PDB file of C-alpha atoms in Angstrom:
ATOM      1  CA  UNK A  25      72.636  89.533  79.273  1.00  0.00           C
ATOM      2  CA  UNK A  26      76.546  89.380  80.137  1.00  0.00           C
ATOM      3  CA  UNK A  27      79.510  87.037  79.792  1.00  0.00           C
ATOM      4  CA  UNK A  28      82.361  86.179  81.917  1.00  0.00           C
ATOM      5  CA  UNK A  29      86.190  85.624  81.863  1.00  0.00           C
ATOM      6  CA  UNK A  30      88.271  84.841  84.892  1.00  0.00           C
ATOM      7  CA  UNK A  31      91.124  87.669  85.939  1.00  0.00           C
ATOM      8  CA  UNK A  32      94.388  86.038  86.250  1.00  0.00           C
ATOM      9  CA  UNK A  33      96.791  87.214  88.730  1.00  0.00           C
ATOM     10  CA  UNK A  34      98.680  88.445  86.550  1.00  0.00           C
ATOM     11  CA  UNK A  35      95.787  91.018  85.329  1.00  0.00           C
ATOM     12  CA  UNK A  36      95.544  92.517  88.385  1.00  0.00           C
ATOM     13  CA  UNK A  37      97.908  94.926  90.346  1.00  0.00           C
ATOM     14  CA  UNK A  38      97.364  96.484  93.565  1.00  0.00           C
ATOM     15  CA  UNK A  39      99.227  99.960  93.976  1.00  0.00           C
ATOM     16  CA  UNK A  40      99.181 101.967  97.126  1.00  0.00           C
ATOM     17  CA  UNK A  41      98.855 105.836  97.603  1.00  0.00           C
ATOM     18  CA  UNK A  42      98.709 108.337 100.218  1.00  0.00           C
ATOM     19  CA  UNK A  43      95.534 110.512  99.740  1.00  0.00           C
ATOM     20  CA  UNK A  44      95.074 114.040 102.578  1.00  0.00           C
ATOM     21  CA  UNK A  45      91.697 115.970 103.281  1.00  0.00           C
ATOM     22  CA  UNK A  46      91.943 119.521 105.099  1.00  0.00           C
ATOM     23  CA  UNK A  47      89.610 120.240 108.158  1.00  0.00           C
ATOM     24  CA  UNK A  48      88.855 123.096 110.348  1.00  0.00           C
ATOM     25  CA  UNK A  49      87.777 123.268 113.860  1.00  0.00           C
ATOM     26  CA  UNK A  50      86.338 126.886 115.152  1.00  0.00           C
ATOM     27  CA  UNK A  51      85.776 127.005 118.919  1.00  0.00           C
ATOM     28  CA  UNK A  52      84.775 124.540 121.789  1.00  0.00           C
ATOM     29  CA  UNK A  53      82.028 123.470 120.247  1.00  0.00           C
ATOM     30  CA  UNK A  54      83.219 122.139 117.149  1.00  0.00           C
ATOM     31  CA  UNK A  55      85.637 120.187 119.099  1.00  0.00           C
ATOM     32  CA  UNK A  56      84.242 118.678 121.103  1.00  0.00           C
ATOM     33  CA  UNK A  57      81.158 116.679 118.667  1.00  0.00           C
ATOM     34  CA  UNK A  58      81.131 113.507 118.339  1.00  0.00           C
ATOM     35  CA  UNK A  59      81.867 112.871 115.200  1.00  0.00           C
ATOM     36  CA  UNK A  60      85.414 115.218 115.949  1.00  0.00           C
ATOM     37  CA  UNK A  61      86.579 114.509 119.749  1.00  0.00           C
ATOM     38  CA  UNK A  62      89.460 117.015 119.525  1.00  0.00           C
ATOM     39  CA  UNK A  63      90.302 116.569 123.470  1.00  0.00           C
ATOM     40  CA  UNK A  64      92.568 119.404 125.109  1.00  0.00           C
ATOM     41  CA  UNK A  65      94.552 118.833 128.850  1.00  0.00           C
ATOM     42  CA  UNK A  66      96.856 120.364 130.644  1.00  0.00           C
ATOM     43  CA  UNK A  67      99.558 118.048 132.761  1.00  0.00           C
ATOM     44  CA  UNK A  68     100.907 118.607 135.616  1.00  0.00           C
ATOM     45  CA  UNK A  69     104.714 117.250 137.084  1.00  0.00           C
ATOM     46  CA  UNK A  70     102.650 117.047 140.872  1.00  0.00           C
ATOM     47  CA  UNK A  71     103.123 115.609 143.949  1.00  0.00           C
ATOM     48  CA  UNK A  72     101.392 111.278 143.951  1.00  0.00           C
ATOM     49  CA  UNK A  73      98.551 110.778 146.210  1.00  0.00           C
ATOM     50  CA  UNK A  74      97.678 107.962 148.283  1.00  0.00           C
ATOM     51  CA  UNK A  75      94.551 107.414 146.590  1.00  0.00           C
ATOM     52  CA  UNK A  76      94.474 108.847 142.743  1.00  0.00           C
ATOM     53  CA  UNK A  77      90.866 109.239 142.307  1.00  0.00           C
ATOM     54  CA  UNK A  78      91.408 112.266 145.002  1.00  0.00           C
ATOM     55  CA  UNK A  79      93.689 113.675 142.243  1.00  0.00           C
ATOM     56  CA  UNK A  80      93.387 116.956 139.868  1.00  0.00           C
ATOM     57  CA  UNK A  81      91.661 116.186 136.592  1.00  0.00           C
ATOM     58  CA  UNK A  82      91.703 117.408 133.164  1.00  0.00           C
ATOM     59  CA  UNK A  83      90.710 117.380 130.042  1.00  0.00           C
ATOM     60  CA  UNK A  84      87.579 118.593 128.264  1.00  0.00           C
ATOM     61  CA  UNK A  85      85.988 115.561 126.914  1.00  0.00           C
ATOM     62  CA  UNK A  86      87.766 112.528 128.705  1.00  0.00           C
ATOM     63  CA  UNK A  87      88.858 113.323 133.002  1.00  0.00           C
ATOM     64  CA  UNK A  88      92.436 112.076 133.224  1.00  0.00           C
ATOM     65  CA  UNK A  89      94.477 112.811 136.559  1.00  0.00           C
ATOM     66  CA  UNK A  90      96.879 115.698 135.745  1.00  0.00           C
ATOM     67  CA  UNK A  91     100.184 113.929 137.248  1.00  0.00           C
ATOM     68  CA  UNK A  92      99.819 110.623 134.881  1.00  0.00           C
ATOM     69  CA  UNK A  93      99.067 112.898 131.590  1.00  0.00           C
ATOM     70  CA  UNK A  94     102.227 114.457 132.330  1.00  0.00           C
ATOM     71  CA  UNK A  95     104.361 111.010 133.298  1.00  0.00           C
ATOM     72  CA  UNK A  96     103.110 109.274 130.431  1.00  0.00           C
ATOM     73  CA  UNK A  97     104.070 112.245 127.927  1.00  0.00           C
ATOM     74  CA  UNK A  98     107.186 112.199 129.631  1.00  0.00           C
ATOM     75  CA  UNK A  99     107.921 108.446 129.143  1.00  0.00           C
ATOM     76  CA  UNK A 100     106.703 108.013 125.935  1.00  0.00           C
ATOM     77  CA  UNK A 101     107.890 111.369 124.102  1.00  0.00           C
ATOM     78  CA  UNK A 102     110.968 112.297 126.212  1.00  0.00           C
ATOM     79  CA  UNK A 103     111.956 109.943 128.282  1.00  0.00           C
ATOM     80  CA  UNK A 104     115.814 109.306 126.199  1.00  0.00           C
ATOM     81  CA  UNK A 105     116.296 113.833 126.564  1.00  0.00           C
ATOM     82  CA  UNK A 106     116.260 114.225 129.789  1.00  0.00           C
ATOM     83  CA  UNK A 107     119.846 113.191 130.418  1.00  0.00           C
ATOM     84  CA  UNK A 108     121.221 114.108 127.206  1.00  0.00           C
ATOM     85  CA  UNK A 109     120.151 116.925 124.669  1.00  0.00           C
ATOM     86  CA  UNK A 110     121.038 114.873 121.763  1.00  0.00           C
ATOM     87  CA  UNK A 111     118.165 111.728 122.839  1.00  0.00           C
ATOM     88  CA  UNK A 112     121.564 109.445 122.674  1.00  0.00           C
ATOM     89  CA  UNK A 113     121.303 108.490 126.244  1.00  0.00           C
ATOM     90  CA  UNK A 114     122.742 104.463 125.981  1.00  0.00           C
ATOM     91  CA  UNK A 115     125.886 103.691 127.198  1.00  0.00           C
ATOM     92  CA  UNK A 116     127.164 100.616 127.317  1.00  0.00           C
ATOM     93  CA  UNK A 117     130.195  99.596 129.693  1.00  0.00           C
ATOM     94  CA  UNK A 118     133.939  98.659 128.395  1.00  0.00           C
ATOM     95  CA  UNK A 119     135.181  94.705 128.608  1.00  0.00           C
ATOM     96  CA  UNK A 120     138.885  95.347 128.920  1.00  0.00           C
ATOM     97  CA  UNK A 121     141.164  92.434 127.839  1.00  0.00           C
ATOM     98  CA  UNK A 122     142.102  91.507 131.577  1.00  0.00           C
ATOM     99  CA  UNK A 123     138.417  90.560 131.638  1.00  0.00           C
ATOM    100  CA  UNK A 124     137.528  93.620 133.582  1.00  0.00           C
ATOM    101  CA  UNK A 125     134.340  95.998 133.239  1.00  0.00           C
ATOM    102  CA  UNK A 126     134.981  99.869 133.033  1.00  0.00           C
ATOM    103  CA  UNK A 127     132.433 102.583 132.832  1.00  0.00           C
ATOM    104  CA  UNK A 128     128.790 102.401 133.401  1.00  0.00           C
ATOM    105  CA  UNK A 129     126.252  99.898 132.706  1.00  0.00           C
ATOM    106  CA  UNK A 130     124.351 100.324 130.129  1.00  0.00           C
ATOM    107  CA  UNK A 131     121.194 102.170 130.189  1.00  0.00           C
ATOM    108  CA  UNK A 132     117.731 101.995 128.427  1.00  0.00           C
ATOM    109  CA  UNK A 133     117.306 103.792 125.039  1.00  0.00           C
ATOM    110  CA  UNK A 134     113.590 104.227 124.201  1.00  0.00           C
ATOM    111  CA  UNK A 135     111.557 104.546 121.134  1.00  0.00           C
ATOM    112  CA  UNK A 136     109.956 108.258 121.977  1.00  0.00           C
ATOM    113  CA  UNK A 137     108.475 108.682 117.733  1.00  0.00           C
ATOM    114  CA  UNK A 138     111.195 111.056 116.573  1.00  0.00           C
ATOM    115  CA  UNK A 139     109.321 112.461 113.368  1.00  0.00           C
ATOM    116  CA  UNK A 140     112.251 113.266 111.269  1.00  0.00           C
ATOM    117  CA  UNK A 141     116.157 112.115 110.659  1.00  0.00           C
ATOM    118  CA  UNK A 142     117.429 115.785 111.972  1.00  0.00           C
ATOM    119  CA  UNK A 143     119.214 116.456 115.102  1.00  0.00           C
ATOM    120  CA  UNK A 144     115.884 116.733 117.435  1.00  0.00           C
ATOM    121  CA  UNK A 145     114.496 119.453 119.512  1.00  0.00           C
ATOM    122  CA  UNK A 146     112.325 117.956 122.267  1.00  0.00           C
ATOM    123  CA  UNK A 147     112.503 119.805 125.460  1.00  0.00           C
ATOM    124  CA  UNK A 148     110.466 118.696 128.617  1.00  0.00           C
ATOM    125  CA  UNK A 149     109.861 120.403 131.989  1.00  0.00           C
ATOM    126  CA  UNK A 150     111.213 118.207 135.211  1.00  0.00           C
ATOM    127  CA  UNK A 151     110.988 121.109 137.689  1.00  0.00           C
ATOM    128  CA  UNK A 152     107.951 120.497 140.915  1.00  0.00           C
ATOM    129  CA  UNK A 153     105.029 121.681 139.184  1.00  0.00           C
ATOM    130  CA  UNK A 154     106.261 121.919 135.970  1.00  0.00           C
ATOM    131  CA  UNK A 155     102.525 122.243 133.494  1.00  0.00           C
ATOM    132  CA  UNK A 156     102.453 121.105 130.049  1.00  0.00           C
ATOM    133  CA  UNK A 157      99.873 121.199 127.374  1.00  0.00           C
ATOM    134  CA  UNK A 158      98.428 118.448 125.281  1.00  0.00           C
ATOM    135  CA  UNK A 159      95.581 118.726 122.451  1.00  0.00           C
ATOM    136  CA  UNK A 160      94.442 115.303 121.470  1.00  0.00           C
ATOM    137  CA  UNK A 161      92.984 114.232 117.687  1.00  0.00           C
ATOM    138  CA  UNK A 162      91.889 110.930 117.828  1.00  0.00           C
ATOM    139  CA  UNK A 163      92.693 109.160 114.919  1.00  0.00           C
ATOM    140  CA  UNK A 164      89.032 108.781 112.843  1.00  0.00           C
ATOM    141  CA  UNK A 165      89.783 112.544 111.806  1.00  0.00           C
ATOM    142  CA  UNK A 166      93.497 112.058 110.812  1.00  0.00           C
ATOM    143  CA  UNK A 167      93.720 108.683 109.330  1.00  0.00           C
ATOM    144  CA  UNK A 168      97.090 107.437 109.964  1.00  0.00           C
ATOM    145  CA  UNK A 169      98.939 110.796 110.832  1.00  0.00           C
ATOM    146  CA  UNK A 170      98.022 114.293 110.593  1.00  0.00           C
ATOM    147  CA  UNK A 171     100.125 115.424 107.415  1.00  0.00           C
ATOM    148  CA  UNK A 172     103.581 116.877 108.185  1.00  0.00           C
ATOM    149  CA  UNK A 173     103.770 120.890 107.541  1.00  0.00           C
ATOM    150  CA  UNK A 174      99.993 121.365 107.729  1.00  0.00           C
ATOM    151  CA  UNK A 175      98.925 121.649 111.255  1.00  0.00           C
ATOM    152  CA  UNK A 176      97.752 125.026 112.753  1.00  0.00           C
ATOM    153  CA  UNK A 177      96.550 126.145 116.711  1.00  0.00           C
ATOM    154  CA  UNK A 178      95.463 129.383 116.921  1.00  0.00           C
ATOM    155  CA  UNK A 179      93.969 131.310 120.224  1.00  0.00           C
ATOM    156  CA  UNK A 180      94.257 134.970 120.075  1.00  0.00           C
ATOM    157  CA  UNK A 181      96.451 136.624 119.519  1.00  0.00           C
ATOM    158  CA  UNK A 182      98.761 133.205 119.215  1.00  0.00           C
ATOM    159  CA  UNK A 183      99.585 130.850 116.058  1.00  0.00           C
ATOM    160  CA  UNK A 184     101.198 127.933 117.156  1.00  0.00           C
ATOM    161  CA  UNK A 185     102.490 125.599 113.380  1.00  0.00           C
ATOM    162  CA  UNK A 186     104.688 122.736 113.169  1.00  0.00           C
ATOM    163  CA  UNK A 187     107.776 122.825 110.764  1.00  0.00           C
ATOM    164  CA  UNK A 188     107.072 119.586 108.887  1.00  0.00           C
ATOM    165  CA  UNK A 189     110.027 117.895 110.927  1.00  0.00           C
ATOM    166  CA  UNK A 190     107.874 117.459 114.321  1.00  0.00           C
ATOM    167  CA  UNK A 191     108.519 120.552 116.334  1.00  0.00           C
ATOM    168  CA  UNK A 192     105.522 123.333 117.153  1.00  0.00           C
ATOM    169  CA  UNK A 193     106.804 127.036 117.355  1.00  0.00           C
ATOM    170  CA  UNK A 194     104.506 130.607 117.143  1.00  0.00           C
ATOM    171  CA  UNK A 195     104.530 132.775 114.924  1.00  0.00           C
ATOM    172  CA  UNK A 196     107.677 134.763 116.524  1.00  0.00           C
ATOM    173  CA  UNK A 197     110.207 131.941 115.779  1.00  0.00           C
ATOM    174  CA  UNK A 198     109.799 130.206 119.669  1.00  0.00           C
ATOM    175  CA  UNK A 199     109.937 126.930 120.078  1.00  0.00           C
ATOM    176  CA  UNK A 200     106.449 125.592 122.543  1.00  0.00           C
ATOM    177  CA  UNK A 201     107.015 121.738 122.050  1.00  0.00           C
ATOM    178  CA  UNK A 202     106.567 119.113 119.862  1.00  0.00           C
ATOM    179  CA  UNK A 203     104.277 117.043 117.376  1.00  0.00           C
ATOM    180  CA  UNK A 204     103.647 113.393 117.829  1.00  0.00           C
ATOM    181  CA  UNK A 205     101.795 113.333 113.797  1.00  0.00           C
ATOM    182  CA  UNK A 206     101.385 109.430 114.049  1.00  0.00           C
ATOM    183  CA  UNK A 207      99.132 110.076 117.802  1.00  0.00           C
ATOM    184  CA  UNK A 208      97.635 113.316 116.565  1.00  0.00           C
ATOM    185  CA  UNK A 209      99.029 115.015 119.616  1.00  0.00           C
ATOM    186  CA  UNK A 210     100.485 117.926 119.753  1.00  0.00           C
ATOM    187  CA  UNK A 211     102.486 118.573 122.779  1.00  0.00           C
ATOM    188  CA  UNK A 212     103.169 122.334 124.623  1.00  0.00           C
ATOM    189  CA  UNK A 213     106.481 122.112 126.964  1.00  0.00           C
ATOM    190  CA  UNK A 214     106.502 126.055 127.310  1.00  0.00           C
ATOM    191  CA  UNK A 215     104.132 127.080 130.074  1.00  0.00           C
ATOM    192  CA  UNK A 216     105.556 130.254 130.369  1.00  0.00           C
ATOM    193  CA  UNK A 217     108.332 132.939 129.642  1.00  0.00           C
ATOM    194  CA  UNK A 218     110.456 131.408 132.321  1.00  0.00           C
ATOM    195  CA  UNK A 219     110.330 128.051 131.397  1.00  0.00           C
ATOM    196  CA  UNK A 220     111.343 129.367 127.766  1.00  0.00           C
ATOM    197  CA  UNK A 221     114.582 130.601 129.069  1.00  0.00           C
ATOM    198  CA  UNK A 222     114.592 127.264 131.106  1.00  0.00           C
ATOM    199  CA  UNK A 223     114.508 124.914 127.968  1.00  0.00           C
ATOM    200  CA  UNK A 224     115.608 127.141 125.318  1.00  0.00           C
ATOM    201  CA  UNK A 225     117.310 130.017 126.289  1.00  0.00           C
ATOM    202  CA  UNK A 226     116.157 133.427 125.803  1.00  0.00           C
ATOM    203  CA  UNK A 227     112.762 133.962 124.039  1.00  0.00           C
ATOM    204  CA  UNK A 228     113.392 135.852 120.829  1.00  0.00           C
ATOM    205  CA  UNK A 229     110.635 138.303 120.259  1.00  0.00           C
ATOM    206  CA  UNK A 230     108.168 139.576 123.127  1.00  0.00           C
ATOM    207  CA  UNK A 231     108.226 139.583 126.918  1.00  0.00           C
ATOM    208  CA  UNK A 232     105.293 137.238 127.305  1.00  0.00           C
ATOM    209  CA  UNK A 233     105.038 133.835 124.595  1.00  0.00           C
ATOM    210  CA  UNK A 234     100.475 134.230 124.978  1.00  0.00           C
ATOM    211  CA  UNK A 235      99.649 137.559 126.393  1.00  0.00           C
ATOM    212  CA  UNK A 236      98.069 138.579 129.210  1.00  0.00           C
ATOM    213  CA  UNK A 237      97.214 136.069 132.136  1.00  0.00           C
ATOM    214  CA  UNK A 238      95.877 133.249 132.307  1.00  0.00           C
ATOM    215  CA  UNK A 239      98.037 133.840 129.550  1.00  0.00           C
ATOM    216  CA  UNK A 240      98.685 129.522 129.318  1.00  0.00           C
ATOM    217  CA  UNK A 241      95.622 128.193 130.256  1.00  0.00           C
ATOM    218  CA  UNK A 242      93.317 130.768 128.039  1.00  0.00           C
ATOM    219  CA  UNK A 243      95.655 129.194 125.138  1.00  0.00           C
ATOM    220  CA  UNK A 244      95.374 125.479 125.828  1.00  0.00           C
ATOM    221  CA  UNK A 245      91.503 125.511 127.046  1.00  0.00           C
ATOM    222  CA  UNK A 246      90.131 128.334 125.992  1.00  0.00           C
ATOM    223  CA  UNK A 247      86.808 128.578 123.522  1.00  0.00           C
ATOM    224  CA  UNK A 248      88.387 131.198 121.027  1.00  0.00           C
ATOM    225  CA  UNK A 249      90.304 128.764 119.448  1.00  0.00           C
ATOM    226  CA  UNK A 250      91.021 127.316 115.719  1.00  0.00           C
ATOM    227  CA  UNK A 251      93.003 123.913 114.878  1.00  0.00           C
ATOM    228  CA  UNK A 252      93.319 122.904 111.174  1.00  0.00           C
ATOM    229  CA  UNK A 253      95.468 120.484 109.637  1.00  0.00           C
ATOM    230  CA  UNK A 254      95.466 117.600 106.914  1.00  0.00           C
ATOM    231  CA  UNK A 255      94.944 114.160 107.613  1.00  0.00           C
ATOM    232  CA  UNK A 256      96.701 110.869 105.680  1.00  0.00           C
ATOM    233  CA  UNK A 257      94.831 108.111 104.847  1.00  0.00           C
ATOM    234  CA  UNK A 258      96.629 104.924 102.374  1.00  0.00           C
ATOM    235  CA  UNK A 259      94.127 103.843  99.336  1.00  0.00           C
ATOM    236  CA  UNK A 260      94.646 101.019  97.337  1.00  0.00           C
ATOM    237  CA  UNK A 261      94.481 100.689  93.691  1.00  0.00           C
ATOM    238  CA  UNK A 262      93.406  98.280  91.873  1.00  0.00           C
ATOM    239  CA  UNK A 263      94.129  98.207  88.475  1.00  0.00           C
ATOM    240  CA  UNK A 264      92.385  95.389  86.468  1.00  0.00           C
ATOM    241  CA  UNK A 265      93.137  94.570  82.470  1.00  0.00           C
ATOM    242  CA  UNK A 266      90.427  92.960  81.094  1.00  0.00           C
ATOM    243  CA  UNK A 267      92.476  91.424  77.971  1.00  0.00           C
ATOM    244  CA  UNK A 268      90.295  90.531  75.135  1.00  0.00           C
ATOM    245  CA  UNK A 269      91.711  88.160  71.654  1.00  0.00           C
ATOM    246  CA  UNK A 270      91.208  88.747  68.250  1.00  0.00           C
ATOM    247  CA  UNK A 271      88.400  85.723  68.606  1.00  0.00           C
ATOM    248  CA  UNK A 272      86.663  86.264  71.271  1.00  0.00           C
ATOM    249  CA  UNK A 273      83.448  88.074  72.031  1.00  0.00           C
ATOM    250  CA  UNK A 274      82.715  88.461  68.155  1.00  0.00           C
ATOM    251  CA  UNK A 275      79.243  88.180  69.067  1.00  0.00           C
ATOM    252  CA  UNK A 276      76.848  90.413  69.918  1.00  0.00           C
ATOM    253  CA  UNK A 277      74.373  90.556  73.414  1.00  0.00           C
ATOM    254  CA  UNK A 278      72.384  93.033  72.895  1.00  0.00           C
ATOM    255  CA  UNK A 279      68.879  91.982  72.452  1.00  0.00           C
ATOM    256  CA  UNK A 280      67.846  94.918  69.732  1.00  0.00           C
ATOM    257  CA  UNK A 281      69.810  92.786  67.109  1.00  0.00           C
ATOM    258  CA  UNK A 282      67.017  89.981  67.439  1.00  0.00           C
ATOM    259  CA  UNK A 283      64.163  90.122  64.920  1.00  0.00           C
ATOM    260  CA  UNK A 284      61.117  90.910  67.429  1.00  0.00           C
ATOM    261  CA  UNK A 285      63.071  91.851  70.599  1.00  0.00           C
ATOM    262  CA  UNK A 286      62.016  88.432  71.499  1.00  0.00           C
ATOM    263  CA  UNK A 287      65.350  86.983  73.157  1.00  0.00           C
ATOM    264  CA  UNK A 288      64.353  83.181  72.231  1.00  0.00           C
ATOM    265  CA  UNK A 289      64.096  83.706  68.726  1.00  0.00           C
ATOM    266  CA  UNK A 290      67.490  83.430  66.671  1.00  0.00           C
ATOM    267  CA  UNK A 291      66.831  85.589  63.726  1.00  0.00           C
ATOM    268  CA  UNK A 292      68.581  88.599  63.804  1.00  0.00           C
ATOM    269  CA  UNK A 293      68.784  91.620  61.679  1.00  0.00           C
ATOM    270  CA  UNK A 294      70.470  91.578  58.270  1.00  0.00           C
ATOM    271  CA  UNK A 295      73.394  93.652  59.674  1.00  0.00           C
ATOM    272  CA  UNK A 296      74.567  91.910  62.545  1.00  0.00           C
ATOM    273  CA  UNK A 297      74.954  89.101  60.238  1.00  0.00           C
ATOM    274  CA  UNK A 298      77.228  90.276  58.183  1.00  0.00           C
ATOM    275  CA  UNK A 299      81.468  89.023  58.016  1.00  0.00           C
ATOM    276  CA  UNK A 300      82.727  92.737  58.697  1.00  0.00           C
ATOM    277  CA  UNK A 301      80.069  93.226  62.194  1.00  0.00           C
ATOM    278  CA  UNK A 302      81.464  94.522  65.103  1.00  0.00           C
ATOM    279  CA  UNK A 303      80.180  94.668  68.672  1.00  0.00           C
ATOM    280  CA  UNK A 304      81.146  96.868  70.843  1.00  0.00           C
ATOM    281  CA  UNK A 305      82.198  96.972  73.878  1.00  0.00           C
ATOM    282  CA  UNK A 306      80.271  99.947  76.681  1.00  0.00           C
ATOM    283  CA  UNK A 307      80.315  98.169  80.149  1.00  0.00           C
ATOM    284  CA  UNK A 308      82.652  96.583  81.902  1.00  0.00           C
ATOM    285  CA  UNK A 309      81.346  94.984  85.220  1.00  0.00           C
ATOM    286  CA  UNK A 310      83.708  93.158  87.553  1.00  0.00           C
ATOM    287  CA  UNK A 311      81.879  90.307  89.721  1.00  0.00           C
ATOM    288  CA  UNK A 312      83.065  87.782  92.451  1.00  0.00           C
ATOM    289  CA  UNK A 313      83.163  84.104  92.136  1.00  0.00           C
ATOM    290  CA  UNK A 314      79.373  83.936  92.728  1.00  0.00           C
ATOM    291  CA  UNK A 315      78.414  85.629  89.920  1.00  0.00           C
ATOM    292  CA  UNK A 316      77.389  89.181  92.005  1.00  0.00           C
ATOM    293  CA  UNK A 317      78.332  92.197  90.704  1.00  0.00           C
ATOM    294  CA  UNK A 318      80.570  94.305  92.585  1.00  0.00           C
ATOM    295  CA  UNK A 319      81.668  97.208  89.957  1.00  0.00           C
ATOM    296  CA  UNK A 320      80.659  98.297  87.212  1.00  0.00           C
ATOM    297  CA  UNK A 321      82.993 100.408  84.768  1.00  0.00           C
ATOM    298  CA  UNK A 322      81.953 102.272  81.884  1.00  0.00           C
ATOM    299  CA  UNK A 323      83.929 103.514  79.096  1.00  0.00           C
ATOM    300  CA  UNK A 324      84.282 107.457  77.538  1.00  0.00           C
ATOM    301  CA  UNK A 325      82.243 105.487  74.133  1.00  0.00           C
ATOM    302  CA  UNK A 326      81.958 102.530  73.315  1.00  0.00           C
ATOM    303  CA  UNK A 327      84.357 100.261  72.271  1.00  0.00           C
ATOM    304  CA  UNK A 328      84.333  97.953  68.901  1.00  0.00           C
ATOM    305  CA  UNK A 329      86.469  94.272  69.226  1.00  0.00           C
ATOM    306  CA  UNK A 330      89.345  94.177  67.042  1.00  0.00           C
ATOM    307  CA  UNK A 331      88.555  91.075  65.145  1.00  0.00           C
ATOM    308  CA  UNK A 332      92.171  91.446  64.104  1.00  0.00           C
ATOM    309  CA  UNK A 333      94.446  92.007  67.157  1.00  0.00           C
ATOM    310  CA  UNK A 334      93.722  91.606  71.017  1.00  0.00           C
ATOM    311  CA  UNK A 335      92.101  94.248  73.101  1.00  0.00           C
ATOM    312  CA  UNK A 336      93.011  95.141  76.613  1.00  0.00           C
ATOM    313  CA  UNK A 337      90.138  97.711  78.586  1.00  0.00           C
ATOM    314  CA  UNK A 338      92.148  98.909  81.812  1.00  0.00           C
ATOM    315  CA  UNK A 339      89.616  99.118  84.813  1.00  0.00           C
ATOM    316  CA  UNK A 340      90.625 101.199  87.768  1.00  0.00           C
ATOM    317  CA  UNK A 341      89.418 100.434  90.845  1.00  0.00           C
ATOM    318  CA  UNK A 342      89.802 102.689  94.451  1.00  0.00           C
ATOM    319  CA  UNK A 343      89.423 100.894  97.619  1.00  0.00           C
ATOM    320  CA  UNK A 344      90.281 101.255 101.521  1.00  0.00           C
TER     321      UNK A 344
END
């Protein structure tokens, strides 16, 4: 048995909050599972052909042309940095009092999905046949974005982590590329020691970034790999205030207080007929406008309904 009371707008407060979940995947077999889908690619700045279907492809789950992958990454995430290391390459012409115009015309400033307000470190190889690596994590795994500072990718003796600001470094402090948290993309722009020198200057440690040949290829597509990170998802917590005034619910709906347990009887046990009898609340049910039960809130212990003051029961409900 139950009794109903309508919630008012002031009784409901919805608050969003972020939740995170840790993931660790080991080896190509786990990467390519249908419920995971972490794909790895090697893009190449190769010469275009007359037939895109004949171009070399890359990918362990989905095959895409190497050249198109390279060009897509370049345009989406590095286009502002090709002419200016700071990424601020938008210049405009000057309009003079004599109505003449001097200086360069306006150049486009693209949105490159920067992860921080700090000075960005985005370098991209543009020489012929330059190669880049891409680790693509699907949104069904990372949610809204990868939590900054939690990405780790390990192959053999090379460990690559993010610094929380959108940059990827190896264990020796060499920058290897960038990570786009909201797209689940780890982009390795350094193919070799020579490539590192040309992008970031002389490497600070060692003589080879990825070990012996085939180095970069094994790092990007090898099977002895581990990838871990934390996903991020926004949940909405709805807080309902079930308010009971001092003159409400001063009777019990428990059928055991009726003599003989006959629900059609109106004869109550003596203890339930005194002026000091107080019913207890044990459960709050949440219903829609069709009186379908949607959720049930159980109190930790039975709560007596006050005869003298109002009572408010707070019900928290987490929702996607």
